[in-house]
Tab-separated table of C-alpha atoms in Angstrom:
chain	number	residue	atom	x	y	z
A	37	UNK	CA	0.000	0.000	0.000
A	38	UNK	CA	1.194	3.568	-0.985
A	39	UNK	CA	0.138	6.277	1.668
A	40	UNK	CA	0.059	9.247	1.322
A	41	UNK	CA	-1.468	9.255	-2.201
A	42	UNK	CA	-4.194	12.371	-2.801
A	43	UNK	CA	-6.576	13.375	-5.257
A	44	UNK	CA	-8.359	16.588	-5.737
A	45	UNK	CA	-12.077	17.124	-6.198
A	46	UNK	CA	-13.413	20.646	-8.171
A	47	UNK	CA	-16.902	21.658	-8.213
A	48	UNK	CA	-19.070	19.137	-6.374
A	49	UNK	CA	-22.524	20.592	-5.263
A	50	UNK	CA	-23.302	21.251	-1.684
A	51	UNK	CA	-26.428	20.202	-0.832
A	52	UNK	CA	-28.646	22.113	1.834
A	53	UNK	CA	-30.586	20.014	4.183
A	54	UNK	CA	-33.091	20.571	6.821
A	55	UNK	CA	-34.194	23.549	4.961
A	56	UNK	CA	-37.693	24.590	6.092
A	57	UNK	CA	-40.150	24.196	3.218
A	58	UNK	CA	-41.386	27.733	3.783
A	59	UNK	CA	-38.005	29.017	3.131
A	60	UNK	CA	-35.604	29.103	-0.399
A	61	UNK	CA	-32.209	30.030	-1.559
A	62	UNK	CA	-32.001	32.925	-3.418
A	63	UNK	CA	-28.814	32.798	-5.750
A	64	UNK	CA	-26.589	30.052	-7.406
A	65	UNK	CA	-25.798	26.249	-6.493
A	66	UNK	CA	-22.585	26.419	-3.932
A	67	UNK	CA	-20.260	24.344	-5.358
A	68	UNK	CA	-17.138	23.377	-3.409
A	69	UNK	CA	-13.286	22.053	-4.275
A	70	UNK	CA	-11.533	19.877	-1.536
A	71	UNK	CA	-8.817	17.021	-2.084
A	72	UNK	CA	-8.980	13.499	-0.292
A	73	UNK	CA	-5.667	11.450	0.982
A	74	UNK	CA	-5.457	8.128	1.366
A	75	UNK	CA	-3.779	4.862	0.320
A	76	UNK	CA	-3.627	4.661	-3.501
A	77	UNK	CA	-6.094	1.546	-3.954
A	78	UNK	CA	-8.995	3.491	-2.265
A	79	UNK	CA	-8.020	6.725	-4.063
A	80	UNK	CA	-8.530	4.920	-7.318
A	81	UNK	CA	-11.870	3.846	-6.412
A	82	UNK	CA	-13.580	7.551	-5.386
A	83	UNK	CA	-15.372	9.371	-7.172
A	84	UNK	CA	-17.565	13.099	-5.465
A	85	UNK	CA	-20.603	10.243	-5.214
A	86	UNK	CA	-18.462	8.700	-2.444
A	87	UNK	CA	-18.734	11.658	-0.475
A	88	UNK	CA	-21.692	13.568	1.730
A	89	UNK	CA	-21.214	17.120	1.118
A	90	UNK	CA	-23.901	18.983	2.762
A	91	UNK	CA	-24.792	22.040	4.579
A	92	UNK	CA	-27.038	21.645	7.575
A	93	UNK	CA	-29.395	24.494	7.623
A	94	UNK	CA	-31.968	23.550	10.727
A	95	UNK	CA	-31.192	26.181	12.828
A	96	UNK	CA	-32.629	28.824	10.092
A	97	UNK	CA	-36.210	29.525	10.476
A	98	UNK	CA	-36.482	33.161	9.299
A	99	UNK	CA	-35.729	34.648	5.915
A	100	UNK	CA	-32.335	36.582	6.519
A	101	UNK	CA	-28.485	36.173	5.645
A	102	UNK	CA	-26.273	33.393	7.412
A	103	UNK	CA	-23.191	32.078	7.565
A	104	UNK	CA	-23.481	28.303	7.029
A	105	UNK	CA	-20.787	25.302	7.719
A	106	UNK	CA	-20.036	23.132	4.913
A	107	UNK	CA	-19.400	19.234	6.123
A	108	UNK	CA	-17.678	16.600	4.065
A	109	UNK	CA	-17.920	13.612	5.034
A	110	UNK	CA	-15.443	11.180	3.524
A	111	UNK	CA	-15.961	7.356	2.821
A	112	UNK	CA	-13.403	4.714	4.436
A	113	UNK	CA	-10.123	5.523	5.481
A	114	UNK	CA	-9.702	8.489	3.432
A	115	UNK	CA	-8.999	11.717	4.774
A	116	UNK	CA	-9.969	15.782	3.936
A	117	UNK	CA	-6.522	17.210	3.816
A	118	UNK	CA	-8.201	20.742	2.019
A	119	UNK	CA	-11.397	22.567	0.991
A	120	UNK	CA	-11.680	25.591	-0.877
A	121	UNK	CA	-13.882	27.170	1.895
A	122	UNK	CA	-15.742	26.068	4.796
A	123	UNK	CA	-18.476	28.489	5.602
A	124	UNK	CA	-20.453	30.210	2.913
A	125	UNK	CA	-22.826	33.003	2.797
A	126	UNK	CA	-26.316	31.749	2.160
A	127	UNK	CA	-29.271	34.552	1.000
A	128	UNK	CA	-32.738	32.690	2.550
A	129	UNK	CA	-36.181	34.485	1.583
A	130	UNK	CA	-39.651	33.050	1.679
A	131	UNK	CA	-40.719	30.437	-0.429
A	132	UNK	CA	-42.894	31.083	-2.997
A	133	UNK	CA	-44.812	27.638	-3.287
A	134	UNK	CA	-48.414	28.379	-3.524
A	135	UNK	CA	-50.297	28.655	-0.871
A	136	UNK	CA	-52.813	25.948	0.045
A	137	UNK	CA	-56.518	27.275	-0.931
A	138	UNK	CA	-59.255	26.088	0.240
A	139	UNK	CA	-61.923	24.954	-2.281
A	140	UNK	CA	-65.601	25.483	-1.783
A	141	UNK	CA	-67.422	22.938	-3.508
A	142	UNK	CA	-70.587	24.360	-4.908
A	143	UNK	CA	-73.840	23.249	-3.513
A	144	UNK	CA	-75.781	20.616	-5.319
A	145	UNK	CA	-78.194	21.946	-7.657
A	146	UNK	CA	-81.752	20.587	-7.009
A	147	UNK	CA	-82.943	18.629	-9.894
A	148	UNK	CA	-86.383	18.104	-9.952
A	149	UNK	CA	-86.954	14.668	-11.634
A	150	UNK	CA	-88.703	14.291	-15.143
A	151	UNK	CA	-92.286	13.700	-15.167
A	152	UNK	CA	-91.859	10.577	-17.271
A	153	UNK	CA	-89.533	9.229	-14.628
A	154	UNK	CA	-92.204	10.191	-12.276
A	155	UNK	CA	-94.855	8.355	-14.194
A	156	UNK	CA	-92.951	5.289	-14.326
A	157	UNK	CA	-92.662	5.648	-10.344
A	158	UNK	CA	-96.495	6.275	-9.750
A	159	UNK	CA	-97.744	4.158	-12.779
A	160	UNK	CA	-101.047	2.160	-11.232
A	161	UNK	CA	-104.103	3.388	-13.316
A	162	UNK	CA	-106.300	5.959	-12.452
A	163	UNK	CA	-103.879	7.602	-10.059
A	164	UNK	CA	-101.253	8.506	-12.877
A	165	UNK	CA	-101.842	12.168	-13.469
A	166	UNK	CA	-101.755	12.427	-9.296
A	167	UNK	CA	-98.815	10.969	-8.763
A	168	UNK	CA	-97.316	13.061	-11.737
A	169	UNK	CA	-98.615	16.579	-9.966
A	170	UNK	CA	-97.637	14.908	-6.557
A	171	UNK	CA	-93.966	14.458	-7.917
A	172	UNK	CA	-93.400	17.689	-10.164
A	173	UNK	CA	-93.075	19.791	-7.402
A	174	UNK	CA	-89.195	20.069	-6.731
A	175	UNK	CA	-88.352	16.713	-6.037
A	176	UNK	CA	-85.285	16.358	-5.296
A	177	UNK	CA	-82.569	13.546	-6.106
């Protein structure tokens, strides 16, 4: 095994977490440079996947400027030996997902039944034109 073998990383995204969904980012992707050292067989085998780059944002709740850590987290036995910064200036406003709005469902409409579906109901003789004036006032479904 060779130690002491490094290899350099340049612009790999840092991702924001725990942002609060009523909050954004105003401005462009951060994008960070570090290099990695470590023995030459797992230096061969990285690639930026390998590694959790990440910003942890919980403790913003308000829309504002901060000043937020960058973390790199580095698979096996290799080691972060440089970055090109770690704290960055992040511009938070409020989120501009649409708002939730309530809708109103309209009333039902009252449907009065047709009189031939009426008839067909009340059909038993003599009493057909009854039934027909007893069910053509606003019945409703």
């Amino acid at each position: 095994m060779i130690e002491g073998t490094a290899k350099e990383f340049k612009n790999v995204p840092v991702v924001l977490v725990n942002l609060s969904q009523s909050l954004a980012v105003s401005g462009d992707a951060v994008e960070i440079d570090f290099s990695v050292e470590g023995n030459l067989l797992d230096i061969e085998k990285v690639s930026p996947a390998n590694f959790n780059v990440f910003a942890d944002c919980a403790f913003i709740t308000e829309p504002g400027i901060y000043e937020v850590p960058v973390q790199i987290d580095a698979p096996g036995n290799l080691t972060i030996t440089s970055q090109s910064f770690s704290v960055f200036v992040l511009n938070v406003v409020k989120s501009e997902q649409e708002e939730e709005i309530p809708i109103e469902e309209p009333e039902p409409e009252k449907k009065s039944t047709s009189s031939v579906l009426k008839f067909r109901f009340c059909h038993k003789g003599l009493h057909d034109f009854w039934c027909w004036l007893r069910y053509s006032k606003s019945f409703s479904v």
